[in-house]
Short mmCIF file of C-alpha atoms and ligand atoms in Angstrom, two decimals:
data_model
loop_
_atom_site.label_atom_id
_atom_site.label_comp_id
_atom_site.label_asym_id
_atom_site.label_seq_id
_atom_site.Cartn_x
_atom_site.Cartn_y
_atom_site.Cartn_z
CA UNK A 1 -30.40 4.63 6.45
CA UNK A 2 -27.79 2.38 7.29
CA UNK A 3 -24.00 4.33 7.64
CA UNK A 4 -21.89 5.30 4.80
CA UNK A 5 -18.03 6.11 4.55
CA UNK A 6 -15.73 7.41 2.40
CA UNK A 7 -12.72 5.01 1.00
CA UNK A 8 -10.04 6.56 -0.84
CA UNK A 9 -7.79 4.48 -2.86
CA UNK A 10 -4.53 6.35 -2.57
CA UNK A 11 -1.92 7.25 -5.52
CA UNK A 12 0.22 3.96 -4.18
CA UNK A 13 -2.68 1.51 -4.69
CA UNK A 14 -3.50 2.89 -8.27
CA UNK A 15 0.28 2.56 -9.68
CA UNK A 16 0.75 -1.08 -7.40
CA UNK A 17 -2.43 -2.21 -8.85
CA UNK A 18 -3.74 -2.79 -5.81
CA UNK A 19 -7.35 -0.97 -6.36
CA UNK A 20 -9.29 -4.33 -7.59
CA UNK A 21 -7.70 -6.19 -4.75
CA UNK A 22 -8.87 -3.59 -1.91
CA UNK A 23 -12.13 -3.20 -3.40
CA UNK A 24 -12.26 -7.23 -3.43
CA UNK A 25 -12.23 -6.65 -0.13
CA UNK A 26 -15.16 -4.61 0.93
CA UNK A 27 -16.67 -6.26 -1.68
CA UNK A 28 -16.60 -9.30 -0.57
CA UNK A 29 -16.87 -8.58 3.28
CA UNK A 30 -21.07 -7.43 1.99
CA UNK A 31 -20.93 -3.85 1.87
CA UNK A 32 -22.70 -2.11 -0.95
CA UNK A 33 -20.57 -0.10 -3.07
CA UNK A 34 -22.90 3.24 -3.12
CA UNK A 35 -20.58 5.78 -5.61
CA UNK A 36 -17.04 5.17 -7.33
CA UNK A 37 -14.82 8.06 -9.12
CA UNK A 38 -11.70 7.67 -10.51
CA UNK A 39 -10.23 11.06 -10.70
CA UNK A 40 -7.08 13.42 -10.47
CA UNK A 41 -7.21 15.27 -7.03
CA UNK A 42 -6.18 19.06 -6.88
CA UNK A 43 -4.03 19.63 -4.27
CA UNK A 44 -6.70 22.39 -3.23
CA UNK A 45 -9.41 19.29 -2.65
CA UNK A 46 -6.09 17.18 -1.17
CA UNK A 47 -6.05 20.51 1.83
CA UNK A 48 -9.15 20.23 2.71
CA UNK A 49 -9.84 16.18 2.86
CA UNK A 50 -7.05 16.63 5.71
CA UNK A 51 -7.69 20.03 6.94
CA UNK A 52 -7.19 18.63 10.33
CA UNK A 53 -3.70 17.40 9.73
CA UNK A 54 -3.00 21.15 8.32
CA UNK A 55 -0.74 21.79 11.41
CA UNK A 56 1.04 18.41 11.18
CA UNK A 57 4.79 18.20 10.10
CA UNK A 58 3.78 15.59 7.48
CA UNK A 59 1.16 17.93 6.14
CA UNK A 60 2.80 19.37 2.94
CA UNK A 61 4.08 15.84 2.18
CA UNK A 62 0.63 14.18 2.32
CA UNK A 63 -0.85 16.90 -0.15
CA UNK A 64 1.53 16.39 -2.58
CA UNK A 65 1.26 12.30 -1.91
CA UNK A 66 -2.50 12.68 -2.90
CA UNK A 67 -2.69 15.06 -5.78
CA UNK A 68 0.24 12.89 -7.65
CA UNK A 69 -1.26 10.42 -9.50
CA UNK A 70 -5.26 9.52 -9.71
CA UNK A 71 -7.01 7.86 -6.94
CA UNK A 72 -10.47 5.62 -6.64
CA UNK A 73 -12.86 7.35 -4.62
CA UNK A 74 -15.62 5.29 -3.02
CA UNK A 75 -18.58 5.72 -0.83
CA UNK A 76 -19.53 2.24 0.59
CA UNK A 77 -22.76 1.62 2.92
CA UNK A 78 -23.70 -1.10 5.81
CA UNK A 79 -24.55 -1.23 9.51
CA UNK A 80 -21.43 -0.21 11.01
CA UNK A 81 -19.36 0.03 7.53
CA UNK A 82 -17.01 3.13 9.55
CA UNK A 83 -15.45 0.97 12.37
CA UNK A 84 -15.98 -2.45 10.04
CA UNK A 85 -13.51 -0.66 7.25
CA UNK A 86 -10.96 0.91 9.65
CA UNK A 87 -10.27 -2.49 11.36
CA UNK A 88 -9.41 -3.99 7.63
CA UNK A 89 -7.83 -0.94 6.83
CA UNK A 90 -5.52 -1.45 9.60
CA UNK A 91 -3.00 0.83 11.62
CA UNK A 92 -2.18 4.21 9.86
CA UNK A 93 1.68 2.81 9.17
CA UNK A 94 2.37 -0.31 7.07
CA UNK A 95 4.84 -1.85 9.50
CA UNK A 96 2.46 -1.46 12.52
CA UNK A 97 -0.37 -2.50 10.54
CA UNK A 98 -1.39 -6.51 11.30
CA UNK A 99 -0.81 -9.11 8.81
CA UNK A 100 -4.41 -9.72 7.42
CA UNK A 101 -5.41 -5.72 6.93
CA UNK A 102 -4.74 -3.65 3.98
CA UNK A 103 -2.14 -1.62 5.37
CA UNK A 104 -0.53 -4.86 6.85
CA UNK A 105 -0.98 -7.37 3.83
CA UNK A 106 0.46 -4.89 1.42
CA UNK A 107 2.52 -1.94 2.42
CA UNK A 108 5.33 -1.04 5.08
CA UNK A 109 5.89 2.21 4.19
CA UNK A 110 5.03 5.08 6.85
CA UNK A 111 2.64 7.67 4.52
CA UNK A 112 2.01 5.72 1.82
CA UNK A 113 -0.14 3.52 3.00
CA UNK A 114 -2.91 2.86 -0.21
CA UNK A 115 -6.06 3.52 1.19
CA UNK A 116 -7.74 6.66 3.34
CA UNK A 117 -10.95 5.32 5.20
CA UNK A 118 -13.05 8.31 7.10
CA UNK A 119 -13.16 7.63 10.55
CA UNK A 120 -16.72 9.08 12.46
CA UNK A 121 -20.26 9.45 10.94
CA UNK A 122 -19.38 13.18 11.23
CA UNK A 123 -16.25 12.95 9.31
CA UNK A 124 -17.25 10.39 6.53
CA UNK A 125 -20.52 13.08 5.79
CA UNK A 126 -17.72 16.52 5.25
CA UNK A 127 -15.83 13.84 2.97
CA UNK A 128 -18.48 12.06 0.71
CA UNK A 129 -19.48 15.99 0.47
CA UNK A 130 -16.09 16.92 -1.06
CA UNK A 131 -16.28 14.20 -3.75
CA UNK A 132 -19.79 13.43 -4.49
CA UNK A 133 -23.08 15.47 -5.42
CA UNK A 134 -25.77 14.08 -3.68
CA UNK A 135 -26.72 12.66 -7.09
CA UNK A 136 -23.97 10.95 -7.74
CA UNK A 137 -24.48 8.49 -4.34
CA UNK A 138 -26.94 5.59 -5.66
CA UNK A 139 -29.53 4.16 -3.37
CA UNK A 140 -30.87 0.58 -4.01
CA UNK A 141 -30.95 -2.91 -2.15
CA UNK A 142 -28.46 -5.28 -2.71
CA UNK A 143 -29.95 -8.67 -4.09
CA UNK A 144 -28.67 -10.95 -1.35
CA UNK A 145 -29.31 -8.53 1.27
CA UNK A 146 -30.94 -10.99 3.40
CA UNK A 147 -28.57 -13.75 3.71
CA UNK A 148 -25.55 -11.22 4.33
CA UNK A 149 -27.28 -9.57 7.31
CA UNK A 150 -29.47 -12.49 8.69
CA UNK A 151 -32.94 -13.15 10.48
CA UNK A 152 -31.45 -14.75 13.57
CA UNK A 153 -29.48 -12.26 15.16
P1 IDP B 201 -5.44 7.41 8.94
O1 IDP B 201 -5.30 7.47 7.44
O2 IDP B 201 -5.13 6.05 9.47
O3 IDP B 201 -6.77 7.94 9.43
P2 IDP B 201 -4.29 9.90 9.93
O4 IDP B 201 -3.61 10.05 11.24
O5 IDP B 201 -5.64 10.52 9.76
O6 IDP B 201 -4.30 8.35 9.55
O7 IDP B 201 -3.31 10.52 8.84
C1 IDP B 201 -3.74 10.78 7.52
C2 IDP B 201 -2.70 10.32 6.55
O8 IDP B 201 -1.52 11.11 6.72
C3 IDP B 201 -2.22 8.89 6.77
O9 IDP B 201 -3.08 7.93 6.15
C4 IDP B 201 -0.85 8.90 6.15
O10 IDP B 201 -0.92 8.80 4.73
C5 IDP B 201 -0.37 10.31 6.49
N1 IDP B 201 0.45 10.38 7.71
C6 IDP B 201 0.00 10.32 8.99
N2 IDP B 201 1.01 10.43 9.86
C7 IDP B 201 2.14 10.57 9.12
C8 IDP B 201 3.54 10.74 9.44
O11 IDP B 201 3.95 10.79 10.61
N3 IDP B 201 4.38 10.85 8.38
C9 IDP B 201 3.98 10.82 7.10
N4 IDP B 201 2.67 10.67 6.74
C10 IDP B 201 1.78 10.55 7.74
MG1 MG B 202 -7.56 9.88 9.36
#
C-alpha cells in the first residue's frame, strides 16, 4: 500500500481561510485525499500529537495554539506523499520558509505556521491513529491514477 501521512490544518489556516487553498495544493499535486475531519482538538489530544516536543520551551504555547480554534485533519496517500508534503510544507518558521511552500507563500510568523505535516512512516502511523478509526480511512483508486503516476518511468 502506497504511504500515507497525516496533514493538519492548524487553527491559523481555518480563521485565514487558508484550508481550501492548502488542500488545493495536495490536491492538485495527485495525492488521494484518504480521510478529512474537521474538529475541535482537546488540549489532551493537542499533548500527545507533540509528545515529543513535551520538554520544549514552546511546548505549553503550541498546546494551547492547537486546541484554540478547529482544525482540518487529513490523511493523504501516494508513493512518497511524507517527504513530497514536507518539501511544500516548507521550513517549520514562516520567514525561513521559501517563497513557493505553504509556510513561505503564506505565513511569517514563528509557531503559527498553518499546517502540521507528520514527518516518518513511523510517525505519520501514531498520528493517523490519534485522529482516525481504521474505518474512518477510505481505500479506493483514484480515476486518473494512471496518467498521474505514468507507464514510462
Ligand atoms: P514541524 O511542524 O515543521 O515538524 P516541529 O519542530 O515538529 O516542526 O515543531 C512542531 C510545531 O511546534 C511547529 O510546527 C510550530 O508550530 C511549533 N514550534 C516549533 N518550534 C517552535 C518555537 O521555537 N517557538 C514556537 N513554536 C514552535
Ligand atoms: Mg514535527
Amino acid at each position: 500500500m502506497a504511504e500515507r501521512t497525516l496533514i493538519i490544518i492548524k487553527p491559523d489556516g481555518i480563521h485565514r481561510h487558508l484550508a481550501g487553498e492548502i488542500i488545493r495544493r495536495f490536491e492538485k499535486k495527485g495525492f488521494k485525499l484518504a480521510a478529512a475531519k474537521f474538529m475541535q482538538v482537546s488540549e489532551e489530544l493537542a499533548r500527545q500529537l507533540y509528545a515529543v516536543h513535551q520538554s520544549k520551551p514552546f511546548f505549553e504555547g503550541l498546546v494551547k495554539y492547537l486546541s484554540s480554534a478547529p482544525v482540518l485533519v487529513t490523511v493523504w496517500q501516494a508513493q512518497g506523499v511524507i517527504d513530497m508534503t514536507r518539501r511544500m510544507m516548507g521550513a517549520t518558521f514562516g520567514y525561513d520558509a521559501e517563497p513557493g511552500t505553504i509556510r513561505g507563500d503564506f505565513g511569517c510568523s514563528k509557531g503559527y505556521n498553518l499546517v502540521h505535516g507528520s514527518d516518518s512512516p513511523e510517525s505519520a502511523e501514531q498520528e493517523i491513529k490519534l485522529f482516525f478509526r481504521p474505518d474512518e480511512i477510505i481505500d479506493y483508486e483514484l480515476a486518473d491514477v494512471d496518467w498521474l503516476y505514468g507507464k514510462n518511468d
